XYZ file of N, CA and C in Angstrom:
813
model
N 80.554 104.219 118.187
C 80.692 103.635 119.524
C 80.747 104.756 120.562
N 79.915 104.696 121.637
C 79.933 105.739 122.666
C 81.305 105.850 123.307
N 81.583 107.055 123.862
C 82.902 107.303 124.447
C 83.224 106.326 125.560
N 82.235 106.014 126.435
C 82.527 105.107 127.540
C 82.813 103.703 127.039
N 82.163 103.313 125.918
C 82.465 102.012 125.332
C 83.862 101.995 124.726
N 84.268 103.132 124.153
C 85.631 103.252 123.640
C 86.644 102.997 124.755
N 86.386 103.603 125.929
C 87.293 103.439 127.065
C 87.368 101.982 127.482
N 86.213 101.299 127.512
C 86.208 99.889 127.902
C 87.011 99.040 126.923
N 86.862 99.332 125.648
C 87.590 98.557 124.644
C 89.096 98.786 124.768
N 89.488 100.038 125.015
C 90.903 100.335 125.218
C 91.425 99.577 126.432
N 90.669 99.616 127.530
C 91.091 98.911 128.742
C 91.191 97.409 128.505
N 90.183 96.855 127.816
C 90.172 95.415 127.558
C 91.423 94.997 126.779
N 91.754 95.772 125.765
C 92.937 95.459 124.956
C 94.215 95.631 125.767
N 94.301 96.735 126.502
C 95.511 97.054 127.252
C 95.840 95.981 128.278
N 94.821 95.523 129.016
C 95.072 94.562 130.085
C 95.318 93.153 129.559
N 95.044 92.933 128.264
C 95.268 91.607 127.699
C 96.716 91.376 127.295
N 97.515 92.445 127.259
C 98.912 92.311 126.855
C 99.749 91.692 127.981
N 100.835 91.035 127.566
C 101.842 90.606 128.525
C 101.496 89.326 129.258
N 102.296 89.019 130.264
C 102.131 87.828 131.114
C 101.695 88.285 132.494
N 100.387 88.600 132.603
C 99.893 89.186 133.845
C 100.094 88.255 135.051
N 100.147 86.944 134.794
C 100.292 86.019 135.917
C 101.549 86.305 136.737
N 102.587 86.844 136.088
C 103.807 87.177 136.830
C 103.571 88.373 137.748
N 102.811 89.363 137.269
C 102.434 90.492 138.113
C 101.541 90.005 139.252
N 100.611 89.102 138.924
C 99.687 88.575 139.934
C 100.436 87.888 141.075
N 101.583 87.283 140.767
C 102.385 86.661 141.833
C 102.844 87.702 142.858
N 103.174 88.906 142.385
C 103.570 89.980 143.298
C 102.390 90.443 144.148
N 101.181 90.369 143.578
C 99.996 90.881 144.257
C 99.358 89.863 145.206
N 99.767 88.617 145.112
C 99.104 87.561 145.872
C 99.096 87.808 147.382
N 100.167 88.325 147.995
C 100.097 88.569 149.443
C 98.936 89.485 149.851
N 98.584 90.435 149.012
C 97.432 91.277 149.316
C 96.146 90.487 149.276
N 96.043 89.552 148.333
C 94.870 88.686 148.257
C 94.770 87.807 149.497
N 95.899 87.273 149.921
C 95.929 86.443 151.131
C 95.460 87.247 152.341
N 95.968 88.464 152.468
C 95.591 89.327 153.592
C 94.090 89.603 153.586
N 93.549 89.921 152.411
C 92.131 90.257 152.319
C 91.250 89.060 152.651
N 91.566 87.905 152.087
C 90.746 86.721 152.343
C 90.859 86.298 153.805
N 92.037 86.435 154.387
C 92.172 86.134 155.817
C 91.274 87.046 156.643
N 91.221 88.322 156.299
C 90.390 89.265 157.054
C 88.898 88.944 156.874
N 88.506 88.610 155.657
C 87.096 88.345 155.375
C 86.663 86.978 155.897
N 87.583 86.021 155.901
C 87.355 84.682 156.427
C 86.014 84.104 155.960
N 85.845 83.913 154.649
C 84.559 83.413 154.144
C 84.258 82.002 154.647
N 83.004 81.783 155.009
C 82.583 80.471 155.481
C 82.215 79.588 154.300
N 82.254 78.261 154.479
C 81.828 77.361 153.407
C 80.411 77.702 152.938
N 80.222 77.713 151.629
C 78.912 78.002 151.060
C 78.636 79.465 150.809
N 79.536 80.357 151.225
C 79.326 81.796 151.023
C 79.299 82.134 149.537
N 78.232 82.773 149.041
C 78.223 83.228 147.650
C 79.139 84.453 147.489
N 80.149 84.327 146.640
C 81.229 85.310 146.568
C 81.477 85.685 145.115
N 81.504 86.987 144.841
C 81.863 87.503 143.517
C 83.185 88.251 143.622
N 84.143 87.871 142.780
C 85.432 88.568 142.723
C 85.500 89.336 141.408
N 85.526 90.662 141.500
C 85.491 91.546 140.330
C 86.919 91.932 139.944
N 87.174 91.966 138.618
C 88.537 92.147 138.101
C 89.418 91.036 138.653
N 88.946 89.819 138.482
C 89.547 88.646 139.133
C 90.914 88.290 138.579
N 91.254 88.740 137.363
C 92.548 88.401 136.790
C 92.694 86.897 136.635
N 93.786 86.363 137.150
C 93.962 84.908 137.081
C 93.550 84.220 138.376
N 92.733 84.928 139.175
C 92.016 84.277 140.255
C 92.674 84.210 141.613
N 93.545 85.146 141.952
C 94.199 85.093 143.264
C 93.196 84.995 144.410
N 92.288 85.959 144.481
C 91.305 85.984 145.569
C 90.294 84.858 145.402
N 89.823 84.670 144.177
C 88.810 83.642 143.918
C 89.285 82.269 144.375
N 90.525 81.945 144.074
C 91.069 80.643 144.431
C 91.175 80.476 145.945
N 91.669 81.479 146.626
C 91.812 81.399 148.075
C 90.462 81.236 148.762
N 89.463 81.954 148.281
C 88.137 81.858 148.872
C 87.494 80.499 148.585
N 87.644 80.018 147.359
C 87.092 78.708 146.996
C 87.711 77.595 147.819
N 88.981 77.739 148.155
C 89.655 76.723 148.973
C 89.105 76.682 150.392
N 88.405 77.751 150.792
C 87.750 77.770 152.103
C 86.299 77.295 152.001
N 85.893 76.915 150.787
C 84.556 76.373 150.615
C 83.515 77.346 150.109
N 83.902 78.592 149.821
C 82.943 79.560 149.290
C 82.544 79.182 147.864
N 81.349 79.597 147.455
C 80.886 79.416 146.088
C 81.256 80.669 145.311
N 82.336 80.602 144.549
C 82.960 81.793 143.982
C 82.692 81.911 142.484
N 82.404 83.143 142.086
C 82.352 83.492 140.678
C 83.316 84.654 140.456
N 84.111 84.553 139.398
C 85.061 85.603 139.075
C 84.662 86.299 137.789
N 84.855 87.608 137.739
C 84.499 88.397 136.557
C 85.666 89.294 136.181
N 85.910 89.405 134.877
C 86.963 90.298 134.417
C 86.590 90.878 133.061
N 87.194 92.033 132.772
C 86.939 92.730 131.516
C 87.536 91.999 130.327
N 88.567 91.196 130.567
C 89.179 90.393 129.514
C 89.243 88.943 129.953
N 89.050 88.029 129.010
C 89.128 86.607 129.355
C 90.501 86.014 129.076
N 91.473 86.870 128.781
C 92.832 86.394 128.517
C 93.427 85.667 129.725
N 92.969 86.034 130.925
C 93.528 85.447 132.143
C 92.828 84.151 132.553
N 91.677 83.850 131.960
C 90.857 82.746 132.446
C 91.495 81.360 132.276
N 92.190 81.082 131.158
C 92.818 79.753 131.073
C 93.756 79.475 132.241
N 94.561 80.455 132.617
C 95.460 80.287 133.754
C 94.663 80.125 135.039
N 93.595 80.930 135.194
C 92.764 80.855 136.398
C 92.111 79.479 136.518
N 91.591 78.960 135.416
C 90.938 77.648 135.444
C 91.949 76.532 135.739
N 93.145 76.666 135.190
C 94.187 75.677 135.447
C 94.574 75.669 136.922
N 94.679 76.848 137.499
C 95.020 76.936 138.925
C 93.909 76.348 139.781
N 92.656 76.620 139.421
C 91.526 76.084 140.176
C 91.497 74.560 140.096
N 91.729 74.027 138.889
C 91.731 72.575 138.727
C 92.838 71.934 139.553
N 94.006 72.569 139.557
C 95.125 72.032 140.325
C 94.824 72.026 141.821
N 94.016 73.002 142.259
C 93.665 73.099 143.680
C 92.439 72.266 144.025
N 91.795 71.685 143.021
C 90.631 70.845 143.266
C 89.374 71.614 143.636
N 89.238 72.858 143.132
C 88.051 73.659 143.423
C 87.380 74.089 142.114
N 86.101 74.434 142.215
C 85.349 74.906 141.059
C 85.039 76.391 141.209
N 85.346 77.160 140.173
C 85.070 78.594 140.140
C 84.468 78.914 138.777
N 83.388 79.673 138.758
C 82.803 80.125 137.495
C 83.446 81.460 137.108
N 83.860 81.558 135.855
C 84.463 82.798 135.381
C 83.600 83.419 134.295
N 83.426 84.738 134.379
C 82.555 85.480 133.472
C 83.318 86.642 132.845
N 83.122 86.833 131.558
C 83.602 88.034 130.891
C 82.574 89.126 131.127
N 82.981 90.264 131.695
C 82.013 91.300 132.008
C 82.666 92.572 132.506
N 81.824 93.565 132.736
C 82.254 94.917 133.071
C 81.835 95.257 134.489
N 82.759 95.778 135.279
C 82.451 96.164 136.659
C 81.359 97.221 136.732
N 81.183 97.993 135.660
C 80.165 99.042 135.652
C 78.793 98.523 135.245
N 78.700 97.250 134.889
C 77.424 96.667 134.455
C 77.460 95.175 134.753
N 77.402 94.824 136.015
C 77.558 93.433 136.424
C 76.350 92.599 135.998
N 76.580 91.426 135.421
C 75.485 90.604 134.893
C 74.857 89.694 135.948
N 74.508 90.268 137.100
C 73.945 89.491 138.189
C 72.775 90.264 138.803
N 71.778 89.550 139.340
C 70.651 90.219 139.990
C 71.062 90.944 141.271
N 70.189 91.814 141.738
C 70.399 92.488 143.013
C 70.577 91.461 144.128
N 71.392 91.828 145.102
C 71.532 91.044 146.335
C 71.945 89.590 146.068
N 72.846 89.376 145.112
C 73.234 88.015 144.727
C 74.324 87.415 145.602
N 75.141 88.267 146.246
C 76.347 87.759 146.899
C 76.477 88.291 148.326
N 76.929 87.418 149.207
C 77.236 87.842 150.578
C 78.605 88.497 150.661
N 79.438 88.205 149.668
C 80.792 88.737 149.646
C 81.139 89.179 148.225
N 81.614 90.430 148.102
C 82.047 90.972 146.816
C 83.452 91.542 147.029
N 84.382 91.178 146.163
C 85.764 91.624 146.350
C 86.352 92.171 145.060
N 87.399 92.955 145.225
C 88.230 93.382 144.095
C 89.586 93.818 144.644
N 90.649 93.255 144.096
C 91.991 93.626 144.535
C 92.718 94.317 143.396
N 93.036 95.586 143.618
C 93.813 96.395 142.672
C 93.178 96.382 141.275
N 91.840 96.343 141.217
C 91.171 96.214 139.936
C 90.071 97.207 139.680
N 89.018 97.172 140.514
C 87.844 97.987 140.232
C 88.176 99.480 140.249
N 89.246 99.856 140.919
C 89.595 101.273 140.985
C 89.986 101.831 139.623
N 90.243 100.960 138.643
C 90.589 101.422 137.303
C 89.379 101.501 136.371
N 88.190 101.258 136.901
C 86.974 101.458 136.109
C 86.849 102.931 135.750
N 86.317 103.206 134.567
C 86.226 104.589 134.108
C 85.261 105.430 134.914
N 84.110 104.861 135.285
C 83.074 105.593 136.013
C 83.026 105.048 137.441
N 83.586 105.783 138.361
C 83.676 105.310 139.740
C 82.307 105.090 140.369
N 81.405 106.027 140.172
C 80.076 105.919 140.786
C 79.339 104.694 140.255
N 79.450 104.435 138.958
C 78.781 103.278 138.368
C 79.356 101.982 138.915
N 80.681 101.890 138.999
C 81.315 100.670 139.496
C 80.966 100.427 140.965
N 81.056 101.462 141.786
C 80.706 101.312 143.202
C 79.239 100.950 143.357
N 78.395 101.570 142.540
C 76.974 101.276 142.596
C 76.670 99.826 142.258
N 77.410 99.269 141.306
C 77.208 97.874 140.936
C 77.691 96.929 142.025
N 78.846 97.222 142.632
C 79.306 96.393 143.748
C 78.269 96.398 144.869
N 77.745 97.587 145.155
C 76.754 97.722 146.225
C 75.448 97.010 145.869
N 75.062 97.085 144.614
C 73.779 96.500 144.173
C 73.759 94.981 144.332
N 74.858 94.326 143.956
C 74.858 92.858 143.994
C 75.218 92.315 145.375
N 75.617 93.185 146.294
C 75.943 92.777 147.661
C 74.659 92.711 148.498
N 74.442 91.602 149.154
C 73.239 91.417 149.955
C 73.253 92.302 151.202
N 72.079 92.651 151.730
C 72.045 93.315 153.036
C 72.763 92.459 154.078
N 73.641 93.089 154.830
C 74.453 92.372 155.795
C 75.718 91.780 155.204
N 75.871 91.883 153.878
C 77.057 91.362 153.211
C 78.212 92.342 153.277
N 79.345 91.930 152.700
C 80.550 92.754 152.774
C 81.201 92.913 151.405
N 81.797 94.076 151.197
C 82.643 94.348 150.042
C 84.070 94.485 150.557
N 84.975 93.701 150.007
C 86.378 93.764 150.410
C 87.243 94.195 149.236
N 88.154 95.128 149.474
C 88.991 95.646 148.396
C 90.413 95.899 148.883
N 91.346 95.803 147.953
C 92.684 96.344 148.124
C 92.862 97.382 147.025
N 93.113 98.629 147.401
C 93.208 99.728 146.437
C 94.528 100.468 146.620
N 95.222 100.695 145.510
C 96.456 101.487 145.576
C 96.160 102.892 146.079
N 97.088 103.461 146.815
C 96.940 104.823 147.323
C 97.733 105.804 146.456
N 97.466 107.071 146.664
C 98.131 108.115 145.877
C 99.612 108.243 146.229
N 100.030 107.687 147.385
C 101.436 107.765 147.800
C 102.242 106.568 147.317
N 101.583 105.588 146.738
C 102.225 104.324 146.409
C 103.141 104.433 145.197
N 104.051 103.474 145.099
C 104.889 103.363 143.904
C 104.012 103.228 142.666
N 102.919 102.468 142.777
C 102.021 102.272 141.636
C 101.446 103.596 141.154
N 101.070 104.466 142.086
C 100.510 105.760 141.703
C 101.528 106.580 140.926
N 102.758 106.589 141.382
C 103.810 107.333 140.677
C 104.100 106.717 139.314
N 104.070 105.404 139.242
C 104.251 104.691 137.977
C 103.170 105.103 136.980
N 101.905 105.075 137.437
C 100.779 105.438 136.568
C 100.851 106.907 136.160
N 101.304 107.754 137.070
C 101.396 109.185 136.774
C 102.386 109.445 135.635
N 103.503 108.743 135.652
C 104.483 108.925 134.585
C 103.928 108.410 133.257
N 103.287 107.240 133.282
C 102.688 106.724 132.043
C 101.653 107.691 131.483
N 100.805 108.218 132.368
C 99.719 109.082 131.890
C 100.231 110.433 131.413
N 101.424 110.838 131.845
C 101.997 112.091 131.340
C 102.334 111.967 129.854
N 102.667 110.755 129.432
C 102.963 110.503 128.024
C 101.712 110.074 127.254
N 100.761 109.477 127.969
C 99.523 108.990 127.356
C 98.352 109.435 128.216
N 97.871 110.679 128.039
C 96.784 111.190 128.879
C 95.549 110.304 128.813
N 94.958 110.068 129.980
C 93.726 109.301 130.043
C 92.560 110.135 129.534
N 91.456 109.485 129.157
C 90.251 110.236 128.795
C 89.755 111.060 129.977
N 88.831 111.957 129.714
C 88.302 112.817 130.762
C 87.504 112.010 131.784
N 87.154 112.649 132.880
C 86.401 111.973 133.929
C 87.345 111.347 134.938
N 86.868 110.339 135.645
C 87.652 109.717 136.719
C 88.649 108.686 136.211
N 88.650 108.415 134.913
C 89.527 107.379 134.374
C 90.979 107.597 134.781
N 91.397 108.856 134.841
C 92.779 109.147 135.192
C 93.014 109.307 136.674
N 92.014 108.991 137.522
C 92.146 109.201 138.954
C 91.835 107.941 139.757
N 92.376 106.801 139.395
C 92.053 105.561 140.115
C 92.503 105.579 141.570
N 93.504 106.403 141.887
C 94.028 106.384 143.254
C 93.086 107.041 144.256
N 92.026 107.671 143.780
C 91.003 108.178 144.689
C 90.412 107.042 145.527
N 90.391 105.837 144.969
C 89.868 104.673 145.696
C 90.769 104.290 146.873
N 91.937 104.868 146.960
C 92.817 104.627 148.087
C 92.613 105.611 149.231
N 91.528 106.409 149.168
C 91.204 107.381 150.227
C 89.907 106.982 150.916
N 89.947 106.854 152.236
C 88.754 106.432 152.972
C 87.612 107.424 152.809
N 87.911 108.739 152.848
C 86.836 109.723 152.744
C 86.137 109.640 151.386
N 86.907 109.377 150.344
C 86.316 109.249 149.009
C 85.413 108.020 148.947
N 85.861 106.923 149.529
C 85.058 105.699 149.512
C 83.776 105.863 150.322
N 83.845 106.604 151.428
C 82.632 106.837 152.216
C 81.601 107.605 151.394
N 82.049 108.582 150.646
C 81.137 109.325 149.777
C 80.639 108.441 148.638
N 81.511 107.599 148.119
C 81.171 106.778 146.966
C 80.134 105.708 147.317
N 80.282 105.062 148.474
C 79.381 103.976 148.844
C 78.204 104.429 149.695
N 78.328 105.572 150.343
C 77.195 106.143 151.043
C 76.917 105.540 152.403
N 75.806 105.995 152.980
C 75.486 105.664 154.363
C 75.067 104.217 154.557
N 74.775 103.497 153.498
C 74.362 102.095 153.649
C 75.515 101.193 154.075
N 76.741 101.702 153.987
C 77.911 100.877 154.273
C 78.714 101.439 155.440
N 79.182 100.523 156.303
C 80.122 100.871 157.358
C 81.508 100.421 156.909
N 82.442 101.368 156.861
C 83.772 101.081 156.326
C 84.808 100.898 157.428
N 85.677 99.928 157.218
C 86.889 99.770 158.031
C 88.057 99.715 157.058
N 89.074 100.541 157.283
C 90.209 100.598 156.361
C 91.520 100.529 157.124
N 92.548 100.074 156.424
C 93.887 100.007 157.009
C 94.914 100.122 155.893
N 95.929 100.929 156.108
C 97.013 101.032 155.135
C 97.953 99.839 155.300
N 98.244 99.188 154.170
C 99.108 98.027 154.156
C 100.153 98.193 153.049
N 101.119 97.297 152.997
C 102.176 97.391 151.994
C 102.470 96.016 151.408
N 102.570 95.957 150.092
C 103.164 94.804 149.427
C 104.673 95.006 149.383
N 105.393 93.930 149.118
C 106.844 94.003 149.012
C 107.259 93.454 147.657
N 107.851 94.304 146.830
C 108.369 93.874 145.537
C 109.865 93.611 145.706
N 110.300 92.349 145.680
C 111.688 92.008 146.022
C 112.662 92.179 144.861
N 112.824 93.419 144.428
C 113.782 93.728 143.367
C 114.891 94.591 143.967
N 116.131 94.156 143.888
C 117.217 94.875 144.555
C 117.596 96.187 143.878
N 117.182 96.364 142.632
C 117.528 97.585 141.900
C 116.300 98.102 141.153
N 116.220 99.425 141.032
C 115.117 100.046 140.315
C 115.039 99.554 138.880
N 116.172 99.410 138.245
C 116.227 98.941 136.857
C 115.548 97.581 136.707
N 115.765 96.697 137.662
C 115.190 95.356 137.590
C 113.673 95.388 137.696
N 113.141 96.232 138.580
C 111.691 96.325 138.724
C 111.049 96.913 137.473
N 111.627 97.955 136.921
C 111.084 98.553 135.700
C 111.154 97.556 134.546
N 112.247 96.823 134.435
C 112.376 95.826 133.372
C 111.318 94.736 133.508
N 111.017 94.360 134.738
C 109.984 93.356 134.979
C 108.630 93.840 134.465
N 108.225 95.049 134.863
C 106.924 95.575 134.428
C 106.914 95.846 132.922
N 108.037 96.233 132.396
C 108.153 96.486 130.962
C 107.909 95.204 130.158
N 108.215 94.069 130.751
C 108.118 92.805 130.023
C 106.774 92.114 130.164
N 106.011 92.389 131.246
C 104.803 91.583 131.463
C 103.566 92.353 131.909
N 103.651 93.670 132.105
C 102.503 94.449 132.580
C 101.809 95.112 131.402
N 100.540 94.746 131.166
C 99.807 95.179 129.987
C 99.849 96.664 129.681
N 99.488 97.550 130.630
C 99.516 98.984 130.322
C 100.898 99.489 129.917
N 101.934 98.923 130.513
C 103.297 99.331 130.175
C 103.646 98.878 128.755
N 103.266 97.667 128.415
C 103.516 97.152 127.065
C 102.729 97.951 126.037
N 101.473 98.290 126.370
C 100.659 99.080 125.454
C 101.280 100.446 125.211
N 101.810 101.046 126.266
C 102.452 102.352 126.127
C 103.681 102.258 125.232
N 104.476 101.232 125.437
C 105.686 101.083 124.624
C 105.325 100.859 123.151
N 104.275 100.076 122.901
C 103.869 99.801 121.519
C 103.337 101.036 120.815
N 102.705 101.934 121.584
C 102.007 103.056 120.972
C 102.811 104.348 120.939
N 103.875 104.423 121.717
C 104.584 105.700 121.852
C 105.177 106.145 120.516
N 105.110 107.433 120.272
C 105.630 107.991 119.016
C 106.294 109.337 119.297
N 107.511 109.527 118.735
C 108.330 108.517 118.058
C 108.836 107.486 119.061
N 109.226 106.292 118.594
C 109.657 105.216 119.499
C 110.765 105.630 120.458
N 111.592 106.576 120.062
C 112.681 107.011 120.925
C 112.220 107.630 122.228
N 110.965 108.095 122.282
C 110.440 108.685 123.525
C 110.341 107.654 124.643
N 110.282 106.366 124.265
C 110.200 105.347 125.311
C 111.406 105.408 126.234
N 112.561 105.723 125.691
C 113.769 105.816 126.523
C 113.613 106.906 127.574
N 112.977 108.019 127.203
C 112.753 109.104 128.165
C 111.783 108.666 129.251
N 110.679 108.037 128.825
C 109.678 107.573 129.787
C 110.303 106.552 130.742
N 111.042 105.629 130.181
C 111.643 104.571 130.988
C 112.647 105.139 131.991
N 113.409 106.121 131.559
C 114.374 106.749 132.459
C 113.668 107.409 133.637
N 112.502 108.011 133.382
C 111.721 108.613 134.466
C 111.231 107.541 135.433
N 110.798 106.394 134.894
C 110.339 105.303 135.754
C 111.463 104.798 136.650
N 112.647 104.643 136.097
C 113.782 104.152 136.887
C 114.150 105.162 137.970
N 114.223 106.442 137.605
C 114.576 107.476 138.587
C 113.556 107.523 139.718
N 112.270 107.457 139.360
C 111.230 107.465 140.380
C 111.353 106.250 141.289
N 111.562 105.085 140.696
C 111.634 103.848 141.469
C 112.813 103.857 142.428
N 113.906 104.474 142.034
C 115.080 104.548 142.912
C 114.744 105.209 144.243
N 113.794 106.137 144.239
C 113.423 106.827 145.479
C 112.610 105.932 146.415
N 112.112 104.797 145.905
C 111.321 103.878 146.720
C 112.121 102.682 147.214
N 113.232 102.386 146.569
C 114.017 101.203 146.949
C 114.532 101.354 148.378
N 114.334 100.319 149.167
C 114.758 100.361 150.568
C 115.306 99.003 150.977
N 116.045 98.983 152.052
C 116.605 97.742 152.587
C 116.163 97.575 154.032
N 115.630 96.391 154.343
C 115.261 96.078 155.721
C 115.482 94.590 155.954
N 114.816 94.027 156.945
C 115.037 92.629 157.292
C 114.665 91.674 156.161
N 113.807 92.132 155.252
C 113.409 91.292 154.119
C 114.424 91.304 152.996
N 115.372 92.220 153.050
C 116.332 92.397 151.976
C 116.139 93.761 151.341
N 116.451 93.862 150.065
C 116.295 95.115 149.336
C 115.124 94.978 148.363
N 114.269 95.978 148.363
C 113.111 95.925 147.489
C 112.316 97.204 147.557
N 111.078 97.140 147.069
C 110.208 98.312 146.999
C 108.907 98.022 147.751
N 108.619 98.751 148.840
C 107.328 98.617 149.507
C 106.277 99.411 148.728
N 105.111 98.808 148.537
C 104.060 99.431 147.721
C 102.787 99.540 148.561
N 102.384 100.756 148.858
C 101.264 100.985 149.774
C 99.917 100.758 149.101
N 98.995 100.158 149.870
C 97.606 100.043 149.421
C 96.680 100.193 150.623
N 95.411 100.443 150.335
C 94.394 100.564 151.374
C 93.545 99.303 151.362
N 93.559 98.572 152.474
C 92.695 97.413 152.630
C 91.352 97.909 153.155
N 90.286 97.538 152.483
C 88.952 98.076 152.768
C 87.973 96.936 152.985
N 87.211 97.023 154.077
C 86.084 96.137 154.281
C 84.860 97.006 154.557
N 83.879 96.912 153.656
C 82.669 97.729 153.753
C 81.477 96.805 153.981
N 80.815 96.957 155.122
C 79.676 96.101 155.463
C 78.375 96.838 155.142
N 77.509 96.164 154.416
C 76.229 96.745 154.017
C 75.213 96.593 155.135
N 74.432 97.623 155.362
C 73.422 97.556 156.415
C 72.487 96.366 156.154
N 71.998 95.765 157.204
C 71.217 94.545 157.079
C 69.757 94.777 156.750
N 69.337 96.035 156.670
C 67.949 96.355 156.298
C 67.968 97.448 155.252
N 66.933 97.553 154.485
C 66.854 98.570 153.434
C 66.350 99.882 154.004
């Protein structure tokens, strides 16, 4: 099996662990923000990449868009389909890879990914595929974690114990930089970006780490694979200490603000 296929298989397995729908609940405000900004019209052909259990797909479909969702694992699809049925909308879900999208050129007026495509192993390939299936005059909308975010620090600690393969696989937070995205998507796209924050309402660092430890696939995979098992206590202690530096109290209560970059990239209307 080629090395890049090995990486995909590892990712597919890793993201299938746990109860991702609970994590998706924390991420939903970012999906709401993105769909509000994009404001898809009824009938808009829309592809949501790394759709998970359908946060963005569902919101867009409720506005009348014709939505298709794609993910590397189909473990999330039963929940996504149940949510769509409950909302009275139809969404097509596909098992597939962001680096090799199974759609013709110029298929969609709207292409989105929230906290997902940035974890593709080959950044240029993934960006190229998003750009390829986006029609001239269409838009790509993304929410990407930044290098300053709690998520970036969380991933950094995990990767110190479990080094990622070579290449960009270990650098997903590059997608949280506007200059990097401009180079990645090129002159065909006009970018608008804004730094935003999610709010994780956990009053203590221990509670937030325990939450991710119980339902976040990469965290569960790390705990299952760590050797000797006692090293997990060291890793976990680092996560708690790091998280304590992010805990803050404001009008919302006590919790952790998590920074991301909201991105809207419009494709030129002519070739």
